[in-house]
Amino acid sequence: MDSELPHVTKNRNERKHSRNRGQRLIVYAAVLKLCVASFYIGYRNTAFEGKIDVNAAVGGSVDADVRSDCATDVADISELSESMRRKISQRTEEELARGGRGGDQTRISNGKLFPDTVRGFAVGALRVSTDEMLGRYDFGVPVKKLEKKGRRSDSMMQGDPESIILYNTLASVPSSDELGRDAIHGINGVVAKSSVPDAMERCDTLNVIFTALNNDTDCHLLIGDFESYHINRWLRMPVFDSRNKKNRKLDHALPLRHVGRITQNKNGVDIFELPDVWSSFKYRKKGFLLEHFDRMRTFLENVDDVLKDVKDILTRRNVVRDNTVVVLTVNSGQSELLINFICAAKSRGIDTGNVLVFPTDEVSFNLARGLGVAAYYDEKNFGKMPMGAARAYGDIIFANMMFAKVLCVLYVSLLGHDVLFQDVDIVWFKDPLTYFHDKSNTAIQDFDIMFQHDGNAQSRYSPFSANSGFYYVRSNKKTSYLFTSLLYHGAIIRKSKSHQQVLVQLLNEHSSMFGLKVKVFDASQTDMFPGGYHYHQHWETMHAIISGKSNAYILHMSWTENKVNKVLFFRQMGEWYVHDKCIGDDASNLIDGNVADGALVEQCCSAEPIFSCHFKDKPSKVPCPDSPRIDPLKRRSFW
């Protein structure tokens, strides 16, 4: 059996067949080059570019008489400069292509992949291995796998994934005569394959475009015009009022019309619906936009004082380590998750002295101090924040807390410190800062901001799919402006009820416009920073954590609807360290005015995990066969 891959053998056979058909033309090509060379030698001290018609020079044919006439000029070829040789070779190839290379080649663009009418922005193309490309260049995005284990969709491509390099001009085409010819003409009308280094040999600029996989009716339009780094989206969808949710269906009979880039094909909903100026103009009730103006006014009037206070706390408590601060924000409704984070770290002997908590109410401020961590209560900006726990992802309490997530990172970044930001529903297995501070880890040193992979493939999170509940950001002018811009977008954060969605789109814009280097740890790297996606769907990762064979630094209980379930999931994972008396309303009984620094650790923290079974279809430290199911999509138990 032939051990070579089918598509490799096919390409080689095509190339061999094409060469056999062209053996006669090879002789003609050599002679034609000699003739053109002779013509150039006679006039090489004069301007010649664009004035030579090779077909006219050889009388439209190459025969024995022509070879005889040109033979005397063979010795003069060595005198040609390298650039002149290349121009002669290039022009010869074009003339040969114009005359036809035979077979399928004559049916496409006079023997070229692209006709002269698009020569201004497309002269050739080559295929390269996507894996090889991503192995050589880290574009920061997580890698999306095409197939699910054990099956392959008929619509998916066969073989290893490949990418296409489009050459803008002849100057960018590979210098190799053979590869350059294949880039321009293809092989029997098919885009030829190349290694990444060879294909990109003369690419001094690389514009990278990510596109969705297997979108059946998607097309891409390339127009040679003023350069743009944005995608304009057009859909065959009816015109509808923004308040009318009906009649929003893709209809092939309709003409294409311009819509927002995040408009969904299936229902026409624009996920980035803009915030209203007035909630009720008649009653002068402000909408999200005007409410955000009020918040911005409060921020701007107090930012200098707040920065001074935060700097004082960082210095007085010696929070900054290796120029980095671990930042969290919490309200009293999420307080037990903060307690669990501190208690779990202490049970493993991990120092939390570099943690700064930004509580949004006085109760959680005293709680943080009682746990022995530095805390700053920005009462002017957070004083009206909700105190309860979010009942579900995206509700009004959840959306309001997103504003605090923006400010706490911005404050520390403006003071010149790197930030490891995380939500409170996280436990550390080992200090993650050791990963980010490891100078020998050269692969991440050039990135400005690095995220845990969220696992969500929706277009509103593409292409980064960054989880905004765990990320490391270096303090520099690019990241400071990023979070300043995020602050300006506060109204749409509240409207969309998603800090993550808005941040990801700003990552796209700032990466393109300002060169912000963004890194999201993809499927091959997320065993270090697993989250809710892994907990609920990637059980191989969870078994590795439970068995102690994982490289994980943390576990983030994201992708979980509410706090109640987060607590239950942590308990059966053996990652819950909080005594019952410190949970919920009972915790307020422990806080009477100002609490002494660290006084609550002994009362609230268990040295050993507090385990209990709850759901057989969720990961657990030990089997829970007698527990009920919670996930209707799961048909089997974890064990």
Short mmCIF file of N, CA, C and O in Angstrom, two decimals, residues 245-343:
data_model
loop_
_atom_site.label_atom_id
_atom_site.label_comp_id
_atom_site.label_asym_id
_atom_site.label_seq_id
_atom_site.Cartn_x
_atom_site.Cartn_y
_atom_site.Cartn_z
N LYS A 245 -39.38 42.00 16.97
CA LYS A 245 -38.57 40.79 16.94
C LYS A 245 -39.07 39.78 15.90
O LYS A 245 -38.46 38.74 15.68
N LYS A 246 -40.20 40.06 15.25
CA LYS A 246 -40.76 39.13 14.28
C LYS A 246 -40.18 39.39 12.88
O LYS A 246 -39.59 40.42 12.61
N ASN A 247 -40.42 38.43 12.00
CA ASN A 247 -40.02 38.56 10.60
C ASN A 247 -38.55 38.89 10.45
O ASN A 247 -38.17 39.78 9.70
N ARG A 248 -37.72 38.18 11.19
CA ARG A 248 -36.27 38.38 11.11
C ARG A 248 -35.62 37.08 10.64
O ARG A 248 -34.82 36.49 11.34
N LYS A 249 -35.99 36.63 9.46
CA LYS A 249 -35.48 35.35 8.99
C LYS A 249 -34.75 35.53 7.66
O LYS A 249 -35.19 36.29 6.79
N LEU A 250 -33.65 34.81 7.51
CA LEU A 250 -32.90 34.82 6.27
C LEU A 250 -33.79 34.36 5.13
O LEU A 250 -34.47 33.34 5.23
N ASP A 251 -33.83 35.12 4.05
CA ASP A 251 -34.72 34.82 2.92
C ASP A 251 -33.93 34.96 1.63
O ASP A 251 -33.54 36.07 1.24
N HIS A 252 -33.71 33.84 0.92
CA HIS A 252 -32.89 33.86 -0.28
C HIS A 252 -33.50 34.72 -1.40
O HIS A 252 -32.78 35.18 -2.29
N ALA A 253 -34.79 34.96 -1.32
CA ALA A 253 -35.45 35.75 -2.36
C ALA A 253 -35.22 37.25 -2.20
O ALA A 253 -35.48 38.02 -3.13
N LEU A 254 -34.73 37.67 -1.06
CA LEU A 254 -34.53 39.10 -0.79
C LEU A 254 -33.17 39.56 -1.27
O LEU A 254 -32.23 38.77 -1.35
N PRO A 255 -33.02 40.84 -1.57
CA PRO A 255 -31.69 41.37 -1.93
C PRO A 255 -30.81 41.48 -0.69
O PRO A 255 -31.31 41.56 0.44
N LEU A 256 -29.51 41.49 -0.91
CA LEU A 256 -28.57 41.70 0.20
C LEU A 256 -28.70 43.12 0.72
O LEU A 256 -28.85 44.06 -0.06
N ARG A 257 -28.64 43.28 2.05
CA ARG A 257 -28.64 44.62 2.63
C ARG A 257 -27.65 44.69 3.77
O ARG A 257 -27.31 43.69 4.40
N HIS A 258 -27.18 45.89 4.05
CA HIS A 258 -26.13 46.11 5.04
C HIS A 258 -26.69 45.95 6.45
O HIS A 258 -27.73 46.54 6.79
N VAL A 259 -25.98 45.17 7.29
CA VAL A 259 -26.38 44.96 8.69
C VAL A 259 -25.14 45.04 9.56
O VAL A 259 -24.02 45.11 9.06
N GLY A 260 -25.33 45.02 10.86
CA GLY A 260 -24.20 44.99 11.78
C GLY A 260 -23.44 43.68 11.67
O GLY A 260 -24.02 42.62 11.37
N ARG A 261 -22.14 43.71 11.94
CA ARG A 261 -21.30 42.53 11.75
C ARG A 261 -21.69 41.36 12.64
O ARG A 261 -21.47 40.20 12.30
N ILE A 262 -22.29 41.64 13.79
CA ILE A 262 -22.63 40.56 14.73
C ILE A 262 -24.10 40.14 14.57
O ILE A 262 -24.65 39.44 15.39
N THR A 263 -24.77 40.61 13.52
CA THR A 263 -26.15 40.18 13.28
C THR A 263 -26.18 38.69 12.98
O THR A 263 -25.43 38.19 12.14
N GLN A 264 -27.07 37.98 13.65
CA GLN A 264 -27.12 36.53 13.53
C GLN A 264 -27.92 36.10 12.29
O GLN A 264 -29.00 36.64 12.03
N ASN A 265 -27.40 35.13 11.56
CA ASN A 265 -28.09 34.64 10.37
C ASN A 265 -29.44 34.02 10.70
O ASN A 265 -30.41 34.19 9.97
N LYS A 266 -29.52 33.28 11.80
CA LYS A 266 -30.70 32.47 12.07
C LYS A 266 -31.94 33.28 12.43
O LYS A 266 -33.06 32.90 12.12
N ASN A 267 -31.74 34.44 13.09
CA ASN A 267 -32.91 35.19 13.54
C ASN A 267 -32.81 36.70 13.33
O ASN A 267 -33.71 37.44 13.70
N GLY A 268 -31.71 37.16 12.72
CA GLY A 268 -31.59 38.58 12.41
C GLY A 268 -31.36 39.48 13.60
O GLY A 268 -31.41 40.70 13.47
N VAL A 269 -31.10 38.91 14.77
CA VAL A 269 -30.89 39.73 15.96
C VAL A 269 -29.48 40.29 15.96
O VAL A 269 -28.51 39.54 15.80
N ASP A 270 -29.37 41.60 16.13
CA ASP A 270 -28.07 42.24 16.26
C ASP A 270 -27.68 42.20 17.73
O ASP A 270 -28.28 42.87 18.57
N ILE A 271 -26.67 41.39 18.04
CA ILE A 271 -26.27 41.20 19.44
C ILE A 271 -25.72 42.50 20.02
O ILE A 271 -25.71 42.69 21.23
N PHE A 272 -25.28 43.42 19.14
CA PHE A 272 -24.79 44.71 19.60
C PHE A 272 -25.85 45.79 19.38
O PHE A 272 -25.57 46.82 18.79
N GLU A 273 -27.06 45.53 19.85
CA GLU A 273 -28.09 46.55 19.76
C GLU A 273 -27.68 47.73 20.65
O GLU A 273 -27.31 47.54 21.82
N LEU A 274 -27.74 48.92 20.11
CA LEU A 274 -27.19 50.08 20.80
C LEU A 274 -28.07 50.55 21.95
O LEU A 274 -29.29 50.39 21.92
N PRO A 275 -27.47 51.15 22.96
CA PRO A 275 -28.24 51.63 24.12
C PRO A 275 -29.08 52.85 23.75
O PRO A 275 -28.69 53.67 22.91
N ASP A 276 -30.23 52.97 24.41
CA ASP A 276 -31.12 54.11 24.17
C ASP A 276 -30.63 55.35 24.91
O ASP A 276 -30.05 55.26 25.99
N VAL A 277 -30.89 56.51 24.32
CA VAL A 277 -30.60 57.78 25.00
C VAL A 277 -31.61 58.00 26.13
O VAL A 277 -31.24 58.32 27.26
N TRP A 278 -32.89 57.81 25.80
CA TRP A 278 -33.96 57.96 26.79
C TRP A 278 -34.72 56.64 26.92
O TRP A 278 -35.10 56.04 25.92
N SER A 279 -34.93 56.21 28.15
CA SER A 279 -35.79 55.07 28.38
C SER A 279 -37.24 55.47 28.15
O SER A 279 -38.03 54.69 27.61
N SER A 280 -37.58 56.68 28.54
CA SER A 280 -38.89 57.26 28.25
C SER A 280 -38.71 58.76 28.09
O SER A 280 -38.52 59.47 29.08
N PHE A 281 -38.74 59.23 26.85
CA PHE A 281 -38.54 60.66 26.62
C PHE A 281 -39.70 61.47 27.19
O PHE A 281 -39.51 62.58 27.71
N LYS A 282 -40.89 60.92 27.11
CA LYS A 282 -42.08 61.62 27.60
C LYS A 282 -41.95 61.94 29.09
O LYS A 282 -42.28 63.05 29.53
N TYR A 283 -41.47 60.97 29.86
CA TYR A 283 -41.34 61.17 31.30
C TYR A 283 -39.91 61.54 31.72
O TYR A 283 -39.59 61.53 32.90
N ARG A 284 -39.09 61.86 30.70
CA ARG A 284 -37.71 62.29 30.93
C ARG A 284 -36.93 61.28 31.77
O ARG A 284 -36.13 61.63 32.63
N LYS A 285 -37.18 60.00 31.48
CA LYS A 285 -36.45 58.93 32.15
C LYS A 285 -35.24 58.57 31.31
O LYS A 285 -35.36 58.19 30.15
N LYS A 286 -34.06 58.68 31.89
CA LYS A 286 -32.83 58.47 31.15
C LYS A 286 -32.64 57.01 30.76
O LYS A 286 -32.97 56.10 31.50
N GLY A 287 -32.09 56.84 29.55
CA GLY A 287 -31.70 55.51 29.10
C GLY A 287 -30.27 55.19 29.50
O GLY A 287 -29.60 55.98 30.19
N PHE A 288 -29.77 54.04 29.05
CA PHE A 288 -28.43 53.61 29.44
C PHE A 288 -27.36 54.63 29.05
O PHE A 288 -26.37 54.81 29.76
N LEU A 289 -27.54 55.29 27.91
CA LEU A 289 -26.51 56.21 27.44
C LEU A 289 -26.36 57.40 28.38
O LEU A 289 -25.25 57.75 28.81
N LEU A 290 -27.47 58.05 28.73
CA LEU A 290 -27.41 59.21 29.62
C LEU A 290 -27.03 58.79 31.04
O LEU A 290 -26.35 59.54 31.76
N GLU A 291 -27.47 57.62 31.46
CA GLU A 291 -27.06 57.13 32.78
C GLU A 291 -25.55 56.93 32.84
O GLU A 291 -24.92 57.20 33.86
N HIS A 292 -24.98 56.47 31.72
CA HIS A 292 -23.54 56.29 31.69
C HIS A 292 -22.81 57.64 31.74
O HIS A 292 -21.73 57.73 32.32
N PHE A 293 -23.41 58.68 31.16
CA PHE A 293 -22.83 60.02 31.27
C PHE A 293 -22.71 60.42 32.75
O PHE A 293 -21.70 61.00 33.17
N ASP A 294 -23.72 60.09 33.53
CA ASP A 294 -23.69 60.42 34.96
C ASP A 294 -22.57 59.64 35.66
O ASP A 294 -21.86 60.19 36.51
N ARG A 295 -22.43 58.38 35.30
CA ARG A 295 -21.37 57.57 35.90
C ARG A 295 -20.00 58.10 35.51
O ARG A 295 -19.08 58.14 36.33
N MET A 296 -19.85 58.48 34.26
CA MET A 296 -18.58 59.01 33.80
C MET A 296 -18.24 60.32 34.51
O MET A 296 -17.08 60.59 34.84
N ARG A 297 -19.25 61.14 34.77
CA ARG A 297 -19.02 62.40 35.48
C ARG A 297 -18.49 62.12 36.89
O ARG A 297 -17.53 62.76 37.34
N THR A 298 -19.10 61.14 37.56
CA THR A 298 -18.62 60.77 38.90
C THR A 298 -17.20 60.25 38.84
O THR A 298 -16.35 60.60 39.68
N PHE A 299 -16.91 59.41 37.87
CA PHE A 299 -15.57 58.86 37.72
C PHE A 299 -14.55 59.97 37.50
O PHE A 299 -13.51 60.03 38.17
N LEU A 300 -14.81 60.86 36.56
CA LEU A 300 -13.85 61.90 36.19
C LEU A 300 -13.61 62.89 37.33
O LEU A 300 -12.50 63.39 37.52
N GLU A 301 -14.65 63.16 38.09
CA GLU A 301 -14.51 64.10 39.21
C GLU A 301 -13.70 63.52 40.36
O GLU A 301 -13.14 64.27 41.16
N ASN A 302 -13.59 62.19 40.43
CA ASN A 302 -12.94 61.56 41.59
C ASN A 302 -11.73 60.70 41.26
O ASN A 302 -11.10 60.15 42.17
N VAL A 303 -11.38 60.59 39.98
CA VAL A 303 -10.35 59.64 39.59
C VAL A 303 -9.00 59.96 40.24
O VAL A 303 -8.26 59.05 40.66
N ASP A 304 -8.64 61.23 40.36
CA ASP A 304 -7.35 61.58 40.96
C ASP A 304 -7.28 61.14 42.42
O ASP A 304 -6.26 60.59 42.87
N ASP A 305 -8.35 61.38 43.17
CA ASP A 305 -8.37 60.98 44.58
C ASP A 305 -8.33 59.45 44.72
O ASP A 305 -7.66 58.92 45.61
N VAL A 306 -9.07 58.77 43.86
CA VAL A 306 -9.10 57.31 43.94
C VAL A 306 -7.73 56.73 43.64
O VAL A 306 -7.24 55.84 44.37
N LEU A 307 -7.07 57.23 42.62
CA LEU A 307 -5.73 56.73 42.28
C LEU A 307 -4.75 56.96 43.43
O LEU A 307 -3.90 56.10 43.72
N LYS A 308 -4.88 58.09 44.10
CA LYS A 308 -4.01 58.38 45.24
C LYS A 308 -4.27 57.38 46.37
O LYS A 308 -3.33 56.86 46.99
N ASP A 309 -5.55 57.09 46.64
CA ASP A 309 -5.90 56.14 47.69
C ASP A 309 -5.41 54.73 47.37
O ASP A 309 -4.87 54.02 48.23
N VAL A 310 -5.61 54.30 46.12
CA VAL A 310 -5.19 52.96 45.72
C VAL A 310 -3.68 52.83 45.81
O VAL A 310 -3.15 51.82 46.30
N LYS A 311 -2.96 53.85 45.37
CA LYS A 311 -1.50 53.82 45.46
C LYS A 311 -1.05 53.70 46.90
O LYS A 311 -0.10 52.96 47.21
N ASP A 312 -1.72 54.41 47.79
CA ASP A 312 -1.36 54.36 49.21
C ASP A 312 -1.56 52.96 49.78
O ASP A 312 -0.70 52.44 50.52
N ILE A 313 -2.66 52.30 49.43
CA ILE A 313 -2.93 50.96 49.93
C ILE A 313 -1.90 49.96 49.40
O ILE A 313 -1.38 49.11 50.13
N LEU A 314 -1.60 50.08 48.12
CA LEU A 314 -0.64 49.16 47.51
C LEU A 314 0.72 49.26 48.19
O LEU A 314 1.40 48.25 48.42
N THR A 315 1.09 50.50 48.53
CA THR A 315 2.39 50.72 49.18
C THR A 315 2.35 50.26 50.64
O THR A 315 3.26 49.55 51.11
N ARG A 316 1.32 50.68 51.34
CA ARG A 316 1.23 50.39 52.77
C ARG A 316 1.12 48.89 53.05
O ARG A 316 1.68 48.39 54.01
N ARG A 317 0.39 48.16 52.18
CA ARG A 317 0.20 46.73 52.40
C ARG A 317 1.21 45.87 51.63
O ARG A 317 1.13 44.64 51.68
N ASN A 318 2.14 46.50 50.93
CA ASN A 318 3.15 45.77 50.15
C ASN A 318 2.49 44.74 49.23
O ASN A 318 2.86 43.58 49.16
N VAL A 319 1.50 45.22 48.49
CA VAL A 319 0.72 44.34 47.62
C VAL A 319 1.44 44.02 46.32
O VAL A 319 1.34 42.92 45.80
N VAL A 320 2.19 44.98 45.81
CA VAL A 320 2.81 44.82 44.49
C VAL A 320 3.99 43.85 44.57
O VAL A 320 4.93 44.07 45.34
N ARG A 321 3.94 42.79 43.77
CA ARG A 321 5.03 41.80 43.70
C ARG A 321 5.43 41.64 42.23
O ARG A 321 4.58 41.34 41.39
N ASP A 322 6.70 41.84 41.94
CA ASP A 322 7.16 41.80 40.54
C ASP A 322 6.31 42.71 39.66
O ASP A 322 5.93 42.34 38.54
N ASN A 323 5.98 43.87 40.22
CA ASN A 323 5.17 44.89 39.53
C ASN A 323 3.78 44.38 39.15
O ASN A 323 3.14 44.91 38.24
N THR A 324 3.28 43.39 39.86
CA THR A 324 1.97 42.80 39.54
C THR A 324 1.05 42.80 40.75
O THR A 324 1.49 42.57 41.88
N VAL A 325 -0.24 43.06 40.48
CA VAL A 325 -1.27 43.02 41.52
C VAL A 325 -2.37 42.07 41.05
O VAL A 325 -2.80 42.13 39.89
N VAL A 326 -2.82 41.18 41.93
CA VAL A 326 -3.96 40.31 41.65
C VAL A 326 -5.22 41.07 42.07
O VAL A 326 -5.36 41.45 43.23
N VAL A 327 -6.11 41.30 41.12
CA VAL A 327 -7.27 42.16 41.35
C VAL A 327 -8.57 41.36 41.26
O VAL A 327 -8.76 40.56 40.32
N LEU A 328 -9.46 41.56 42.23
CA LEU A 328 -10.79 40.97 42.23
C LEU A 328 -11.80 42.04 42.61
O LEU A 328 -11.45 43.02 43.29
N THR A 329 -13.06 41.84 42.23
CA THR A 329 -14.14 42.69 42.73
C THR A 329 -15.28 41.79 43.17
O THR A 329 -15.48 40.70 42.61
N VAL A 330 -16.02 42.22 44.20
CA VAL A 330 -17.05 41.35 44.77
C VAL A 330 -18.11 42.22 45.45
O VAL A 330 -17.83 43.33 45.91
N ASN A 331 -19.35 41.71 45.47
CA ASN A 331 -20.38 42.30 46.33
C ASN A 331 -20.77 41.26 47.37
O ASN A 331 -20.31 40.11 47.33
N SER A 332 -21.60 41.66 48.32
CA SER A 332 -21.90 40.77 49.44
C SER A 332 -22.63 39.51 48.98
O SER A 332 -22.54 38.46 49.64
N GLY A 333 -23.33 39.59 47.86
CA GLY A 333 -24.03 38.42 47.36
C GLY A 333 -23.11 37.32 46.87
O GLY A 333 -23.50 36.15 46.77
N GLN A 334 -21.85 37.65 46.56
CA GLN A 334 -20.89 36.66 46.09
C GLN A 334 -19.78 36.41 47.13
O GLN A 334 -18.77 35.80 46.82
N SER A 335 -20.01 36.86 48.37
CA SER A 335 -18.94 36.89 49.37
C SER A 335 -18.37 35.50 49.69
O SER A 335 -17.17 35.35 49.90
N GLU A 336 -19.22 34.45 49.72
CA GLU A 336 -18.71 33.13 50.08
C GLU A 336 -17.75 32.58 49.03
O GLU A 336 -16.86 31.79 49.34
N LEU A 337 -17.89 33.03 47.77
CA LEU A 337 -16.95 32.61 46.73
C LEU A 337 -15.58 33.26 46.94
O LEU A 337 -14.55 32.64 46.69
N LEU A 338 -15.59 34.53 47.40
CA LEU A 338 -14.33 35.18 47.75
C LEU A 338 -13.68 34.45 48.93
O LEU A 338 -12.46 34.21 48.92
N ILE A 339 -14.48 34.10 49.93
CA ILE A 339 -13.94 33.38 51.09
C ILE A 339 -13.30 32.06 50.64
O ILE A 339 -12.21 31.70 51.07
N ASN A 340 -13.99 31.35 49.74
CA ASN A 340 -13.47 30.06 49.29
C ASN A 340 -12.16 30.22 48.54
O ASN A 340 -11.25 29.41 48.70
N PHE A 341 -12.04 31.28 47.73
CA PHE A 341 -10.79 31.51 47.01
C PHE A 341 -9.63 31.69 47.99
O PHE A 341 -8.57 31.07 47.83
N ILE A 342 -9.85 32.52 49.03
CA ILE A 342 -8.78 32.78 50.01
C ILE A 342 -8.48 31.52 50.82
O ILE A 342 -7.31 31.15 51.02
N CYS A 343 -9.53 30.83 51.27
CA CYS A 343 -9.33 29.64 52.10
C CYS A 343 -8.64 28.52 51.33
O CYS A 343 -7.76 27.82 51.86
#
